[in-house]
CSV table of C-alpha atoms in Angstrom, one decimal:
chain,number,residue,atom,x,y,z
A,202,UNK,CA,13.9,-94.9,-2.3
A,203,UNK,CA,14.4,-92.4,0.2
A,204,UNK,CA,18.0,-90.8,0.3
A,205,UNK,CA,17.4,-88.6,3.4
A,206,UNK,CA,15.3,-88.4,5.9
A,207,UNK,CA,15.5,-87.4,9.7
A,208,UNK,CA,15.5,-90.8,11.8
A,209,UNK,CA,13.2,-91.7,14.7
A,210,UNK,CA,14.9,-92.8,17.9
A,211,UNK,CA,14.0,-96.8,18.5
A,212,UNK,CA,12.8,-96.0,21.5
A,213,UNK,CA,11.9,-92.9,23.9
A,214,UNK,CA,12.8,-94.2,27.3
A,215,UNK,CA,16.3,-95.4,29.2
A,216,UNK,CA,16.4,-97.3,31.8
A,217,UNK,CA,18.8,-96.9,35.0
A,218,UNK,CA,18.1,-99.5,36.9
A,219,UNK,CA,14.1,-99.4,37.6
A,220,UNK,CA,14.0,-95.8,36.8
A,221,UNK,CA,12.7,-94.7,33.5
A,222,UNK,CA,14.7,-91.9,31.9
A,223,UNK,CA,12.1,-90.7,29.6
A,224,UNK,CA,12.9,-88.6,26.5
A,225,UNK,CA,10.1,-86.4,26.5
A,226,UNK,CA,9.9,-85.7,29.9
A,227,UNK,CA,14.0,-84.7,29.6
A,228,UNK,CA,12.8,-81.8,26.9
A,229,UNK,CA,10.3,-80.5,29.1
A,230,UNK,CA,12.3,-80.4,32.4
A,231,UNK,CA,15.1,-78.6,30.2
A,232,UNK,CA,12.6,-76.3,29.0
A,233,UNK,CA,11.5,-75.3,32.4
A,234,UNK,CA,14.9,-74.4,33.7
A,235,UNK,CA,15.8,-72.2,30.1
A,236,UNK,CA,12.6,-70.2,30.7
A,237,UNK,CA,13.1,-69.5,34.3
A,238,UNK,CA,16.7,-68.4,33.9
A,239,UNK,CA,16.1,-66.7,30.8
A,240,UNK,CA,13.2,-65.0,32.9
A,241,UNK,CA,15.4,-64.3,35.4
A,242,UNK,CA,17.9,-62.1,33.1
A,243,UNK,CA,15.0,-60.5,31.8
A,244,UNK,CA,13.3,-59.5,35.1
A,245,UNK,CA,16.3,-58.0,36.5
A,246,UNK,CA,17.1,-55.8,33.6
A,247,UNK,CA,14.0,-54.3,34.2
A,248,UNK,CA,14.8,-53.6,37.8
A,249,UNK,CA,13.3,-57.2,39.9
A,250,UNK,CA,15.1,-59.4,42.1
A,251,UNK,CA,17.1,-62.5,41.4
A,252,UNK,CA,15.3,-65.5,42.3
A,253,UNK,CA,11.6,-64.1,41.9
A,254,UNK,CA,10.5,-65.5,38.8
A,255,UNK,CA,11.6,-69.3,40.0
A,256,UNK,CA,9.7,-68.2,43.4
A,257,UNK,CA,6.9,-67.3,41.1
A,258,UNK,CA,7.5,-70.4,38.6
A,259,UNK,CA,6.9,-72.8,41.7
A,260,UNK,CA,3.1,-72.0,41.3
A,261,UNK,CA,3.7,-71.5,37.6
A,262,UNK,CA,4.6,-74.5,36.4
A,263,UNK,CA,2.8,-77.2,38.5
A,264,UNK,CA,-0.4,-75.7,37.1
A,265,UNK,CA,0.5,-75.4,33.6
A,266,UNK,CA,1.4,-78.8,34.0
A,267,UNK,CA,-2.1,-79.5,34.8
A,268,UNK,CA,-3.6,-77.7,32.6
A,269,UNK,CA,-2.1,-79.1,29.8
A,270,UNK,CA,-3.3,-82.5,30.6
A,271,UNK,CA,-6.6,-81.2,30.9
A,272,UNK,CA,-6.6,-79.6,27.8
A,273,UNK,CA,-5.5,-82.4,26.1
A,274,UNK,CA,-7.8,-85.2,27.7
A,275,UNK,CA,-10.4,-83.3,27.0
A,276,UNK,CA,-10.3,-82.5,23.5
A,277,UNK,CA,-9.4,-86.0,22.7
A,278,UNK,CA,-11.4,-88.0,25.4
A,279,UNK,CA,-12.0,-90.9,23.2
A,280,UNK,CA,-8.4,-91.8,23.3
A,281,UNK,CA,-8.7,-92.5,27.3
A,282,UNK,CA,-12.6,-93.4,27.7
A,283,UNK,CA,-13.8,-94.5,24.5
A,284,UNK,CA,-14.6,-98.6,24.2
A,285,UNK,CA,-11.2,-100.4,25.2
A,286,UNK,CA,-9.6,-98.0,26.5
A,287,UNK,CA,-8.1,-97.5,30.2
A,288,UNK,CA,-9.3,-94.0,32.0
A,289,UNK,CA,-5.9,-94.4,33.7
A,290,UNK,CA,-4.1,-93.6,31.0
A,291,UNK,CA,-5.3,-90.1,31.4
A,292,UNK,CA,-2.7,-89.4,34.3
A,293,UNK,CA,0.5,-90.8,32.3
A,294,UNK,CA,1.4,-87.6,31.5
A,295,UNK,CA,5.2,-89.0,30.3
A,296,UNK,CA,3.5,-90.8,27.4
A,297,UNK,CA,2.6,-87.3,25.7
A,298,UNK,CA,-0.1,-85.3,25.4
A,299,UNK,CA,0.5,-81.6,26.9
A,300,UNK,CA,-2.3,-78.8,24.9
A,301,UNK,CA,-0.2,-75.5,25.1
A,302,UNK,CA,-3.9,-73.5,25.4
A,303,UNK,CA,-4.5,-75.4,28.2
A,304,UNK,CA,-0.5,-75.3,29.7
A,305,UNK,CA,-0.8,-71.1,29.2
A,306,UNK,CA,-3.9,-70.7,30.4
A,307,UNK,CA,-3.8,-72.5,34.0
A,308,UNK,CA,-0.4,-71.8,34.2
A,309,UNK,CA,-1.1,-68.1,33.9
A,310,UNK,CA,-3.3,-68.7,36.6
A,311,UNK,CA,-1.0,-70.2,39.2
A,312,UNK,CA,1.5,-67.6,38.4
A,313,UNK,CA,-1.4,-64.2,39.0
A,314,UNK,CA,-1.4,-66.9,42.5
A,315,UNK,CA,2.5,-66.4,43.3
A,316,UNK,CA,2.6,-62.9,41.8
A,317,UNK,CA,-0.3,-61.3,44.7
A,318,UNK,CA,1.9,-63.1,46.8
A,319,UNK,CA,5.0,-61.2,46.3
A,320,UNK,CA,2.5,-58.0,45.4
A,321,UNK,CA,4.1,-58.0,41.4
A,322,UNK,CA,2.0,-57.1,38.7
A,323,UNK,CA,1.3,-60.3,36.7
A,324,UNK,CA,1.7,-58.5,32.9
A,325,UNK,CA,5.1,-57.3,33.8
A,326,UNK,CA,5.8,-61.0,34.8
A,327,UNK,CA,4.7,-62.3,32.2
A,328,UNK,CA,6.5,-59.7,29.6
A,329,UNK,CA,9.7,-61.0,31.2
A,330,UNK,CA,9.2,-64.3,30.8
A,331,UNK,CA,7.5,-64.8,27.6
A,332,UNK,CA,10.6,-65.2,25.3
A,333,UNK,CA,11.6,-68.1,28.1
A,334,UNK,CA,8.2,-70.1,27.1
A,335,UNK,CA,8.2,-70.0,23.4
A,336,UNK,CA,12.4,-71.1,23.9
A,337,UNK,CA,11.0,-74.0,26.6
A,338,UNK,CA,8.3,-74.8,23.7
A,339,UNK,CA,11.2,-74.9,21.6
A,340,UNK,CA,12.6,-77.7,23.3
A,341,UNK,CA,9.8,-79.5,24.7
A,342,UNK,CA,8.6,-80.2,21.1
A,343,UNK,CA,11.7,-82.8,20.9
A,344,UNK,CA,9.9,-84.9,23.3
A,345,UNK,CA,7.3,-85.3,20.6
A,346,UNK,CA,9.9,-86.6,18.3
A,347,UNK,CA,11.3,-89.4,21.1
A,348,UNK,CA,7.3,-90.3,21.0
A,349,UNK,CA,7.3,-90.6,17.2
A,350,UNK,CA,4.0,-88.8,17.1
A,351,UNK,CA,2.9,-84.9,15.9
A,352,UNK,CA,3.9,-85.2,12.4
A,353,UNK,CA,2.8,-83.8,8.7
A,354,UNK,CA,1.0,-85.4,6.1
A,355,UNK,CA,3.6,-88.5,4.4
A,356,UNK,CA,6.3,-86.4,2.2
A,357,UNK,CA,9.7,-87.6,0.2
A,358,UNK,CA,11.4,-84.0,0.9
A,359,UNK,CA,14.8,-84.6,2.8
A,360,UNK,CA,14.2,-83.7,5.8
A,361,UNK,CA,11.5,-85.9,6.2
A,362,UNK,CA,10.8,-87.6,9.2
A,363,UNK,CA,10.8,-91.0,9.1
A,364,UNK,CA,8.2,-92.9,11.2
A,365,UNK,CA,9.1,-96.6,12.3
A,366,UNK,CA,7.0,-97.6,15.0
A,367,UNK,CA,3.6,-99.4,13.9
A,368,UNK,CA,1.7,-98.2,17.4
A,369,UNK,CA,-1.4,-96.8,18.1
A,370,UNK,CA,-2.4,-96.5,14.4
A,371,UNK,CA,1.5,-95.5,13.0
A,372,UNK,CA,1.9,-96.7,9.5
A,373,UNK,CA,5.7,-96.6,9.1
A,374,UNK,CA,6.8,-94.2,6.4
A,375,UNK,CA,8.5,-90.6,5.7
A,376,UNK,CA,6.2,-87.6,6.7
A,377,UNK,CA,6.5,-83.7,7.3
A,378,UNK,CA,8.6,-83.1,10.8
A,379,UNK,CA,5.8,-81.1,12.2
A,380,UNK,CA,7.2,-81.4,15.2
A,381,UNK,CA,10.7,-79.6,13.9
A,382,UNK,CA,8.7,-76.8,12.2
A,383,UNK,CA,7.2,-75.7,15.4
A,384,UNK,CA,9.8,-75.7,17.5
A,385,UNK,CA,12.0,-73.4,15.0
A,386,UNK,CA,9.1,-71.5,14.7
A,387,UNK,CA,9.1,-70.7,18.3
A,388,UNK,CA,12.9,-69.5,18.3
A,389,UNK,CA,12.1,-67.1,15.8
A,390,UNK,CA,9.1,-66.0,18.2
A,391,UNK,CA,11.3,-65.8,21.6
A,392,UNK,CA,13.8,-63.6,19.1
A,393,UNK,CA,11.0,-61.5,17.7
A,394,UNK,CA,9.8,-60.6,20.9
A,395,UNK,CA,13.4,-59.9,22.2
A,396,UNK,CA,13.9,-57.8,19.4
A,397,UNK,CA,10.9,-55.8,19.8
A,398,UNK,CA,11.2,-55.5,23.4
A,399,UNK,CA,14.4,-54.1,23.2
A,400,UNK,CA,13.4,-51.8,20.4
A,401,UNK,CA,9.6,-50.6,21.3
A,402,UNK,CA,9.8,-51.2,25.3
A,403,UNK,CA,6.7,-52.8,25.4
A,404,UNK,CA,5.2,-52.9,28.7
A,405,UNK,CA,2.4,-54.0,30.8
A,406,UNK,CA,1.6,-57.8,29.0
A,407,UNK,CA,2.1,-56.4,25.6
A,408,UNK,CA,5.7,-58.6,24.8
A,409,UNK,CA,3.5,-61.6,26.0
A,410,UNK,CA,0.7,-60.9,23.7
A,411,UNK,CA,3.1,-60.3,21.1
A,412,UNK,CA,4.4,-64.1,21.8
A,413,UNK,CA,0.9,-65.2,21.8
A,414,UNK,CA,0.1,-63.6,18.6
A,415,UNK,CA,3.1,-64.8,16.7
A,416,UNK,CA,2.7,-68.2,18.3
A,417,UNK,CA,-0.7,-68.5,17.3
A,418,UNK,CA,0.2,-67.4,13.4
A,419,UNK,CA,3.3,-70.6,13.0
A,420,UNK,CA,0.4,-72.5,15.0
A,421,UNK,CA,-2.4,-72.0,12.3
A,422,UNK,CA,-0.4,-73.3,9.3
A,423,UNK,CA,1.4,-75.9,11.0
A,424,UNK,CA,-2.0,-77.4,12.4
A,425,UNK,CA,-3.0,-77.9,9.1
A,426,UNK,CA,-0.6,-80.2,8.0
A,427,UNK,CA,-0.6,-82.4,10.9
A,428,UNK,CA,-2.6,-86.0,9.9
A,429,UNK,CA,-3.1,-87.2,13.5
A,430,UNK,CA,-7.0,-87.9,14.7
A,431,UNK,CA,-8.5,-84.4,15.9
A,432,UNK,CA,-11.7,-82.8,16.0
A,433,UNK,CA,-13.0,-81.2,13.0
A,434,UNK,CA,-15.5,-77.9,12.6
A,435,UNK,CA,-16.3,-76.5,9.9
A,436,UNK,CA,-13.4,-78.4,7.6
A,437,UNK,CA,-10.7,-76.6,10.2
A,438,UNK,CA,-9.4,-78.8,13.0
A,439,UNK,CA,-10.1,-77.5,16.6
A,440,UNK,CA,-6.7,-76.1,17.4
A,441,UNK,CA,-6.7,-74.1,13.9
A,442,UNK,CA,-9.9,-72.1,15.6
A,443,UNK,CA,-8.1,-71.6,19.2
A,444,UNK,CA,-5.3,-70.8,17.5
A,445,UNK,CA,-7.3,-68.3,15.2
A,446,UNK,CA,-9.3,-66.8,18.2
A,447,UNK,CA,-6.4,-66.8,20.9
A,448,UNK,CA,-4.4,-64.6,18.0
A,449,UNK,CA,-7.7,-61.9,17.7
A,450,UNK,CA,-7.3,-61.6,21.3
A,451,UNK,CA,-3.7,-61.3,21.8
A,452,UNK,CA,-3.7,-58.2,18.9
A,453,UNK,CA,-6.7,-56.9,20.5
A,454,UNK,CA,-5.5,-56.5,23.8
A,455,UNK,CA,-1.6,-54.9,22.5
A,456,UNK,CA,-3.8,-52.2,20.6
A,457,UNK,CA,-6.2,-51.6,23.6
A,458,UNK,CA,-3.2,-51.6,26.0
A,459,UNK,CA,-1.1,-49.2,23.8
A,460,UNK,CA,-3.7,-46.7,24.0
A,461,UNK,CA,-5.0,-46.8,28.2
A,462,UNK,CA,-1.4,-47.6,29.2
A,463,UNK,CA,1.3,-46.7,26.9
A,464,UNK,CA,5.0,-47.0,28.2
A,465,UNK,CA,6.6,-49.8,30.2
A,466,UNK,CA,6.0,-49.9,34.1
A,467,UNK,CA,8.9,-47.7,36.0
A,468,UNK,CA,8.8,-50.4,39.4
A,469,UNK,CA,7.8,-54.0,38.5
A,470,UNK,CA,8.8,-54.8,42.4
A,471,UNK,CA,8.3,-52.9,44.8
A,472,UNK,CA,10.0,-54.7,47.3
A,473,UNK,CA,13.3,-54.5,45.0
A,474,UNK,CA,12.8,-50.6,45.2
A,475,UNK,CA,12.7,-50.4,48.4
A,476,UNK,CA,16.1,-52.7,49.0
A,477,UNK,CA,17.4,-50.2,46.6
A,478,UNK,CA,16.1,-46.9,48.6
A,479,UNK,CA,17.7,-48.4,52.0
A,480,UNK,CA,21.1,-49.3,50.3
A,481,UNK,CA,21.2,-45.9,48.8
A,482,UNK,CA,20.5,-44.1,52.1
A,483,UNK,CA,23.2,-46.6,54.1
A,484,UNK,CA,25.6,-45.9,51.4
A,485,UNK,CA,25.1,-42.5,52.0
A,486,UNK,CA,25.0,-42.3,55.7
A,487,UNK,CA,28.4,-44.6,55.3
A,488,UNK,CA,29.8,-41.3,53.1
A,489,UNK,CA,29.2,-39.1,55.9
A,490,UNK,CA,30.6,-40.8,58.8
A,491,UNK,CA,33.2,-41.6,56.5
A,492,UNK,CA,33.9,-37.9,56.1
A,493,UNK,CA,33.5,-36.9,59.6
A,494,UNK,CA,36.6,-39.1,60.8
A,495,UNK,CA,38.6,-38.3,58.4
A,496,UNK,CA,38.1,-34.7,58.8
A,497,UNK,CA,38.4,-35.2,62.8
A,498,UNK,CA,41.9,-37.4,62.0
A,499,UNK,CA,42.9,-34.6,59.8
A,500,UNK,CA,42.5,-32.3,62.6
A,501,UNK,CA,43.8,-34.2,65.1
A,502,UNK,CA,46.5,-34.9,62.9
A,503,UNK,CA,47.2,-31.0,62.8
A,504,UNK,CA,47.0,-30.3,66.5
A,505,UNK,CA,50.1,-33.2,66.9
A,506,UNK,CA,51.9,-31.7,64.7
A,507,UNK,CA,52.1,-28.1,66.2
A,508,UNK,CA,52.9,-29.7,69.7
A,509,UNK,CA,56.5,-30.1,69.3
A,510,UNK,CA,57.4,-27.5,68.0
A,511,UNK,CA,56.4,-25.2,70.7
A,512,UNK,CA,57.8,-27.5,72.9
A,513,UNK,CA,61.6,-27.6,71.5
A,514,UNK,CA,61.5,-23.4,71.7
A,515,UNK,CA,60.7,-23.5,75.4
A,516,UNK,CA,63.3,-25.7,75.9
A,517,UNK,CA,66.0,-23.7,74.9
A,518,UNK,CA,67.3,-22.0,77.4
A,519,UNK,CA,67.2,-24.3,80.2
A,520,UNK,CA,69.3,-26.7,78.6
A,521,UNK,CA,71.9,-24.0,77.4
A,522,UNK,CA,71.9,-22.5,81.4
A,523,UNK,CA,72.8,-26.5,82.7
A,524,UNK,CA,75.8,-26.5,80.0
A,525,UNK,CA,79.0,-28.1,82.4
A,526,UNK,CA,81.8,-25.9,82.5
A,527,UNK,CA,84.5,-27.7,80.4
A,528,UNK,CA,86.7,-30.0,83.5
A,529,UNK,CA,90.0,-28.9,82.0
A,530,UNK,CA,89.6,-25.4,82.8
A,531,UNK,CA,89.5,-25.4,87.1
A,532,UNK,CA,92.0,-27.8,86.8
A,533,UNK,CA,94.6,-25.1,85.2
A,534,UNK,CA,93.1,-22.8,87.7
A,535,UNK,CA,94.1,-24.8,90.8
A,536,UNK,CA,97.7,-25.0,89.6
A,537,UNK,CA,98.4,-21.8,88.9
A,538,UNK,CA,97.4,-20.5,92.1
A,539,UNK,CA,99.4,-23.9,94.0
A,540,UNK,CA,102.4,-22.2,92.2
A,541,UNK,CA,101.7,-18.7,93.2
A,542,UNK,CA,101.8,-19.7,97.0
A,543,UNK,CA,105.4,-21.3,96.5
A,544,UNK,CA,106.7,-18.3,95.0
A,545,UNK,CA,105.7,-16.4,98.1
């Protein structure tokens, strides 16, 4: 008897009205938007402009989208054109099945596209915005557990996931959460690489290889417990050896870049420089005329304020020379000289 387990949701879709609210597709839409604004902080910090790496995502995503499916209809063809099965379940993208080789690899594609087209260096792009995927991957692996699908081999450990739908070759039961362990695997990789960024100011792709290395390590080992139908070569499913080559490559090219180009770039957009260079020269031509009219008001100011001065001196005199003689005075003076005449 099982006395914990982690339970499976009855079923992975809503409905409002005749629009499907679908689980899976929720987790991957929510991991878009964490990775571009996460990208966002990341890419101004080291001196872009806001709104860039969504301009940039608009190519970004559409093709990792694509190349997801690819990789994954691909690799497992016979689940979409084997005997009984419909081809045209290939495009139902919202019923699962996204290969993260494939998502990274045409996704890194579109976005070279929208980075020559805002004239940024792709590497520097994709240093800002690799801790944004591996959090987006995060998420979107909870879209796996609305599906019930991408677990471990059958297990009794409590927090076992426990599997009820009977589907597409399900047998109900408790297995590994496969689906858990990756996507805590890839927090600690989006905090690894924003650790190391921070300490080692990696530049020019070498924070994204460092994702793609760790990724590729949790990957390997959580692969291997996975039961689900793959292709097998040489006893190691297919996505242990992409995993194992993609992770040669990734430490390959941090050592090779370390050594030609050491460092982080100084100007990931050149555009954003020169916004920068044009403020700094109107702030500084504001200073000046600034300065100029306060030192001609100052002047002006001075000039006023001799003016009067001068003016009340002059003044002076005139107004003393107009003083009335007092009208009590001549009046005296006309009396006196009325009583003189009566005298004589």
């Amino acid at each position: 008897m099982d006395l914990a387990f982690i339970p499976s949701p009855s079923r992975g879709v809503l409905y409002l009205g005749p629009i499907p609210l679908r689980g899976y597709a929720f987790c991957i839409i929510i991991g878009v938007f964490v990775a571009v604004w996460l990208g966002n902080k990341r890419w101004i910090a080291r001196g872009g402009r806001s709104g860039t790496v969504a301009d940039i995502a608009v190519w970004a995503v559409p093709f990792g989208l694509v190349g997801g499916r690819l990789y994954h209809v691909i690799t497992d063809y016979e689940l979409y054109f084997s005997e009984g099965r419909d081809w045209v379940d290939a495009f139902k993208v919202w019923e699962g099945g996204l290969g993260i080789w494939g998502a990274i690899a045409l996704g890194a594609l579109g976005a070279w596209i929208g980075c020559r087209r805002r004239g940024i260096p792709l590497p520097a792009y994709a240093d800002a915005v690799a801790p944004g995927i591996a959090f987006a991957q995060a998420i979107g692996r909870w879209g796996n557990w609305f599906n019930q699908e991408l677990y471990g081999r059958a297990t009794d450990v409590p927090w076992a996931l426990k599997i009820t739908s009977s589907e597409d070759g399900r047998i109900p039961g408790t297995y590994h959460p496969t689906f858990l362990y990756e996507s805590l695997w890839c927090i600690g990789v989006a905090l690894l690489v924003i650790w190391a960024d921070r300490r080692f100011k990696l530049g020019h792709g070498r924070a994204f290889a460092l994702y793609v290395a760790a990724y590729c390590t949790g990957r390997f080992w959580i692969e291997y417990m996975r039961v689900d139908e793959a292709h097998h070569i040489f006893g190691l499913r297919l996505n242990n050896w992409t995993a194992l080559l993609v992770f040669l490559l990734a430490v390959v090219y941090i050592v090779v870049s370390s050594k030609r180009r050491p460092g982080r770039e100084e100007i990931v957009e050149p555009v954003a420089e020169s916004d920068e260079g044009e403020k700094a020269t109107s702030e500084s031509a504001s200073d000046e005329d600034g300065k100029a009219i306060a030192e001609t008001t100052s002047d002006e100011g001075e000039k006023a304020a001799d003016t009067p001065g001068d003016s009340g001196e002059a003044s002076e005199g005139p107004e003393d020379a107009a003083v009335p003689e007092p009208s009590g005075s001549a009046e005296d003076k006309d009396k006196d000289e009325a009583g003189s005449a009566q005298k004589s």
